[in-house]
Amino acid sequence: MSRLAVSSLTFRRGERLILDAIDLDIAPASVTAVLGPNGAGKSTLLACMAGLLEPASGLVTLNGQPFATLPSQSRARQIAFLPQAPEIAWPIDVGTLVGLGRIPFSGFSSDAENEAAVWRAMQSTDVTDWEKRVATTLSGGERARAQLARIFAGESDWILADEPFAGLDPAHQFEAADLLRQFASRGGGIVLTIHDLTLAARIADRIVILDHGRVAADGTAEAALTPATLRDVYGVEAEWVASGTRPLIAIHGKCDR
């Protein structure tokens, strides 16, 4: 499997510096969660990694090769991108929506292979009963699951997901988290943004915290989500507390910075 890396990645929006010389080397078969307060640059980083935004300087590489030099169809087969709150612009049925994940495989895979991949993705996300439902009639949580199925249908090496759990109820958040973990256990790489600190600690092998466009912490959940870092970055008093087999992050309130 390929390695995904960014080197000295800098992005500006007008005069505003959004990302400031970010360096990350991300191994496959792992889940990396990118955290940070609003405006920290999380979504911008993912969009740059997916090739959707052009950085002011720096490189995104896949297995050492500059991502921008790869043919677009090849890029789309290797990296799937799930934007935050993706729109469904047309009244298509869910089966067709999920099938959009196979567009990069046009002329590359057979119809039978594409159909099998779509069905596997729908089964894994429990949306097979909605195959003929019009996607625009789904609730927010249902749409999130259908869009996740679309991403899985691509069977890419990497999934970049911007807030993939937004709109999901707690039970389906855990189901989606388990599906992403299973994807990683099969060798795939996942980079996602998330606001829920405890869910990030549960799902991620590695946590990267951005603050004002820079990496403020990078490591395991215990190493990155320390009370000191949460105080400095989020302005909250927090601690790890024991809860069954998995610790939780308890936030006690705002603090002075």
Coordinates of C-alpha atoms in Angstrom, one line a residue:
M1 CA 0.0 0.0 0.0
S2 CA 1.1 3.6 -0.7
R3 CA 2.2 6.2 1.8
L4 CA 0.6 9.6 1.8
A5 CA 2.7 12.6 2.7
V6 CA 2.6 16.4 2.8
S7 CA 5.8 18.3 2.9
S8 CA 6.1 22.0 3.8
L9 CA 2.5 22.4 2.8
T10 CA 1.4 26.1 2.9
F11 CA -2.0 27.4 1.8
R12 CA -3.2 31.0 1.7
R13 CA -6.6 32.5 1.1
G14 CA -5.9 35.9 -0.1
E15 CA -3.6 37.5 2.5
R16 CA -4.6 35.0 5.2
L17 CA -2.3 32.2 6.0
I18 CA -4.5 29.0 6.5
L19 CA -1.8 26.3 6.6
D20 CA 1.8 27.1 7.6
A21 CA 4.4 24.6 6.4
I22 CA 2.7 21.4 7.4
D23 CA 4.8 18.2 7.4
L24 CA 3.0 14.8 7.7
D25 CA 4.0 11.3 6.6
I26 CA 1.0 9.0 7.0
A27 CA 1.3 5.2 6.8
P28 CA -1.4 3.0 5.4
A29 CA -3.4 0.5 7.5
S30 CA -4.1 3.2 10.0
V31 CA -6.6 5.9 11.0
T32 CA -5.4 9.4 11.4
A33 CA -7.7 12.0 12.9
V34 CA -7.1 15.7 12.3
L35 CA -8.5 17.8 15.2
G36 CA -8.5 21.4 16.0
P37 CA -10.8 24.4 16.8
N38 CA -12.9 26.0 14.1
G39 CA -10.7 27.8 11.5
A40 CA -7.6 25.7 12.4
G41 CA -7.3 24.5 8.8
K42 CA -8.6 21.0 9.0
S43 CA -10.8 21.0 6.0
T44 CA -8.3 22.9 3.9
L45 CA -5.6 20.3 4.7
L46 CA -7.8 17.5 3.6
A47 CA -8.8 19.3 0.4
C48 CA -5.1 19.9 -0.4
M49 CA -4.3 16.3 0.2
A50 CA -7.1 15.2 -2.1
G51 CA -5.8 17.5 -4.9
L52 CA -8.9 19.7 -4.7
L53 CA -7.0 22.8 -3.6
E54 CA -3.6 24.0 -4.9
P55 CA -1.2 25.0 -2.1
A56 CA 0.8 28.1 -2.2
S57 CA 3.9 26.0 -1.7
G58 CA 4.8 22.5 -0.7
L59 CA 3.9 19.0 -2.0
V60 CA 1.5 16.2 -1.5
T61 CA 3.0 12.9 -2.5
L62 CA 1.7 9.4 -2.9
N63 CA 4.4 6.8 -2.4
G64 CA 7.0 9.6 -3.1
Q65 CA 5.4 10.7 -6.3
P66 CA 3.9 14.2 -6.5
F67 CA 0.1 13.7 -6.4
A68 CA -0.5 16.5 -8.9
T69 CA 1.5 14.6 -11.6
L70 CA -0.7 11.6 -11.5
P71 CA -3.5 11.2 -14.1
S72 CA -6.9 12.4 -12.6
Q73 CA -8.5 9.0 -13.0
S74 CA -5.6 7.2 -11.3
R75 CA -5.8 9.7 -8.4
A76 CA -9.5 9.1 -8.1
R77 CA -9.0 5.4 -7.9
Q78 CA -6.4 5.7 -5.2
I79 CA -7.9 8.4 -3.0
A80 CA -11.6 8.9 -2.2
F81 CA -12.7 12.2 -0.7
L82 CA -15.8 12.7 1.3
P83 CA -16.6 16.4 1.8
Q84 CA -18.3 17.8 4.8
A85 CA -22.1 17.7 4.4
P86 CA -21.9 16.7 0.7
E87 CA -24.9 17.9 -1.4
I88 CA -27.1 15.6 -3.4
A89 CA -28.0 17.8 -6.4
W90 CA -30.3 15.5 -8.3
P91 CA -33.3 13.3 -7.3
I92 CA -31.4 10.0 -8.0
D93 CA -32.0 6.8 -6.2
V94 CA -29.6 5.6 -3.6
G95 CA -28.2 2.7 -5.7
T96 CA -27.3 5.2 -8.4
L97 CA -25.7 7.6 -5.8
V98 CA -23.5 4.8 -4.4
G99 CA -22.6 3.8 -8.0
L100 CA -21.1 7.2 -8.5
G101 CA -18.2 5.9 -6.4
R102 CA -17.3 3.6 -9.4
I103 CA -16.9 6.4 -11.9
P104 CA -13.0 6.3 -11.7
F105 CA -13.2 2.7 -12.7
S106 CA -15.0 3.4 -16.0
G107 CA -13.2 1.4 -18.7
F108 CA -11.0 -0.1 -16.0
S109 CA -13.3 -2.6 -14.3
S110 CA -16.2 -4.7 -15.8
D111 CA -19.8 -3.9 -15.2
A112 CA -20.1 -7.0 -13.0
E113 CA -17.1 -5.9 -10.9
N114 CA -18.6 -2.4 -10.5
E115 CA -22.0 -3.8 -9.5
A116 CA -20.5 -6.2 -7.0
A117 CA -18.5 -3.4 -5.4
V118 CA -21.6 -1.2 -5.1
W119 CA -23.6 -4.0 -3.5
R120 CA -20.8 -4.8 -1.0
A121 CA -20.6 -1.1 0.0
M122 CA -24.4 -0.9 0.4
Q123 CA -24.4 -4.0 2.6
S124 CA -21.5 -2.8 4.8
T125 CA -23.3 0.5 5.5
D126 CA -26.8 -1.1 5.9
V127 CA -28.4 0.9 3.1
T128 CA -29.5 -2.0 0.8
D129 CA -33.2 -1.4 1.7
W130 CA -32.9 2.1 0.3
E131 CA -31.6 1.1 -3.1
K132 CA -34.6 2.5 -4.9
R133 CA -35.3 5.4 -2.6
V134 CA -34.8 8.9 -3.9
A135 CA -31.6 10.1 -2.2
T136 CA -33.0 13.7 -1.7
T137 CA -35.8 12.3 0.5
L138 CA -33.3 10.8 3.0
S139 CA -32.8 12.3 6.4
G140 CA -29.4 13.9 7.2
G141 CA -28.2 10.8 9.0
E142 CA -29.4 8.5 6.2
R143 CA -27.7 10.7 3.6
A144 CA -24.4 10.4 5.6
R145 CA -24.6 6.6 5.5
A146 CA -25.4 6.6 1.8
Q147 CA -22.5 8.9 1.0
L148 CA -20.2 6.7 3.1
A149 CA -21.4 3.8 1.0
R150 CA -20.5 5.8 -2.1
I151 CA -16.9 6.2 -0.8
F152 CA -16.6 2.5 0.1
A153 CA -17.8 1.5 -3.4
G154 CA -14.6 3.1 -4.8
E155 CA -12.5 0.5 -2.9
S156 CA -9.6 3.0 -3.0
D157 CA -6.3 2.8 -1.1
W158 CA -7.1 6.0 0.9
I159 CA -10.2 7.6 2.3
L160 CA -10.1 11.3 3.2
A161 CA -13.3 12.2 5.1
D162 CA -14.2 15.6 6.4
E163 CA -16.5 15.2 9.4
P164 CA -17.9 11.8 8.3
F165 CA -19.9 11.4 11.6
A166 CA -21.8 14.7 11.4
G167 CA -25.5 14.1 11.3
L168 CA -25.2 10.5 12.5
D169 CA -26.9 9.4 15.8
P170 CA -24.6 7.8 18.4
A171 CA -25.3 4.2 17.3
H172 CA -24.5 4.9 13.7
Q173 CA -21.5 7.0 14.6
F174 CA -20.0 3.9 16.3
E175 CA -21.1 1.7 13.3
A176 CA -19.4 4.1 10.9
A177 CA -16.3 4.3 13.1
D178 CA -16.1 0.5 13.1
L179 CA -16.4 0.3 9.3
L180 CA -13.6 2.8 8.9
R181 CA -11.5 0.8 11.3
Q182 CA -12.2 -2.4 9.3
F183 CA -11.1 -0.6 6.1
A184 CA -7.8 0.3 7.9
S185 CA -7.4 -3.3 9.2
R186 CA -7.5 -4.5 5.5
G187 CA -4.6 -2.2 4.7
G188 CA -6.4 1.0 3.7
G189 CA -5.4 4.4 5.0
I190 CA -7.9 6.9 6.5
V191 CA -7.5 10.6 7.3
L192 CA -10.5 12.2 8.8
T193 CA -11.5 15.4 10.5
I194 CA -13.6 15.2 13.6
H195 CA -14.7 17.4 16.5
D196 CA -15.6 14.7 19.1
L197 CA -12.5 14.2 21.1
T198 CA -13.6 11.0 22.7
L199 CA -14.7 9.4 19.4
A200 CA -11.4 10.5 17.9
A201 CA -9.5 8.8 20.7
R202 CA -11.6 5.7 20.2
I203 CA -11.1 5.4 16.4
A204 CA -7.7 6.9 15.6
D205 CA -4.3 5.3 15.7
R206 CA -2.8 8.8 15.4
I207 CA -4.1 12.2 16.2
V208 CA -2.9 15.4 14.6
I209 CA -4.1 18.6 16.3
L210 CA -4.0 21.8 14.2
D211 CA -4.0 25.3 15.7
H212 CA -3.8 28.4 13.6
G213 CA -2.6 26.4 10.6
R214 CA 0.2 24.6 12.4
V215 CA 0.6 21.2 14.0
A216 CA 0.2 21.7 17.7
A217 CA 0.4 18.0 18.7
D218 CA 0.9 14.7 16.8
G219 CA 0.9 11.2 18.3
T220 CA -1.3 8.7 20.0
A221 CA -4.5 9.9 21.7
E222 CA -2.9 9.8 25.1
A223 CA 0.2 11.7 23.8
A224 CA -1.7 14.3 21.7
L225 CA -4.9 14.9 23.8
T226 CA -3.2 16.0 27.0
P227 CA -4.8 18.4 29.4
A228 CA -2.1 21.0 28.6
T229 CA -2.7 20.7 24.9
L230 CA -6.4 20.9 25.2
R231 CA -6.0 24.0 27.5
D232 CA -3.6 25.7 25.0
V233 CA -5.5 24.8 21.8
Y234 CA -9.2 24.7 22.8
G235 CA -9.2 26.8 25.9
V236 CA -10.8 24.1 28.1
E237 CA -10.0 22.3 31.2
A238 CA -10.1 18.6 30.6
E239 CA -8.9 15.2 31.8
W240 CA -8.9 11.6 31.0
V241 CA -11.3 9.5 33.1
A242 CA -11.7 5.7 33.4
S243 CA -14.8 4.3 31.8
G244 CA -15.0 0.5 31.2
T245 CA -12.3 -0.7 28.8
R246 CA -11.9 2.7 27.1
P247 CA -11.1 6.0 28.8
L248 CA -13.1 9.1 28.1
I249 CA -12.1 12.8 27.9
A250 CA -14.1 14.8 30.4
I251 CA -14.3 18.5 29.6
H252 CA -15.0 20.6 32.7
G253 CA -15.3 24.0 31.2
K254 CA -13.6 26.9 29.6
C255 CA -10.3 28.3 31.0
D256 CA -8.4 31.5 30.7
R257 CA -5.6 31.5 28.1

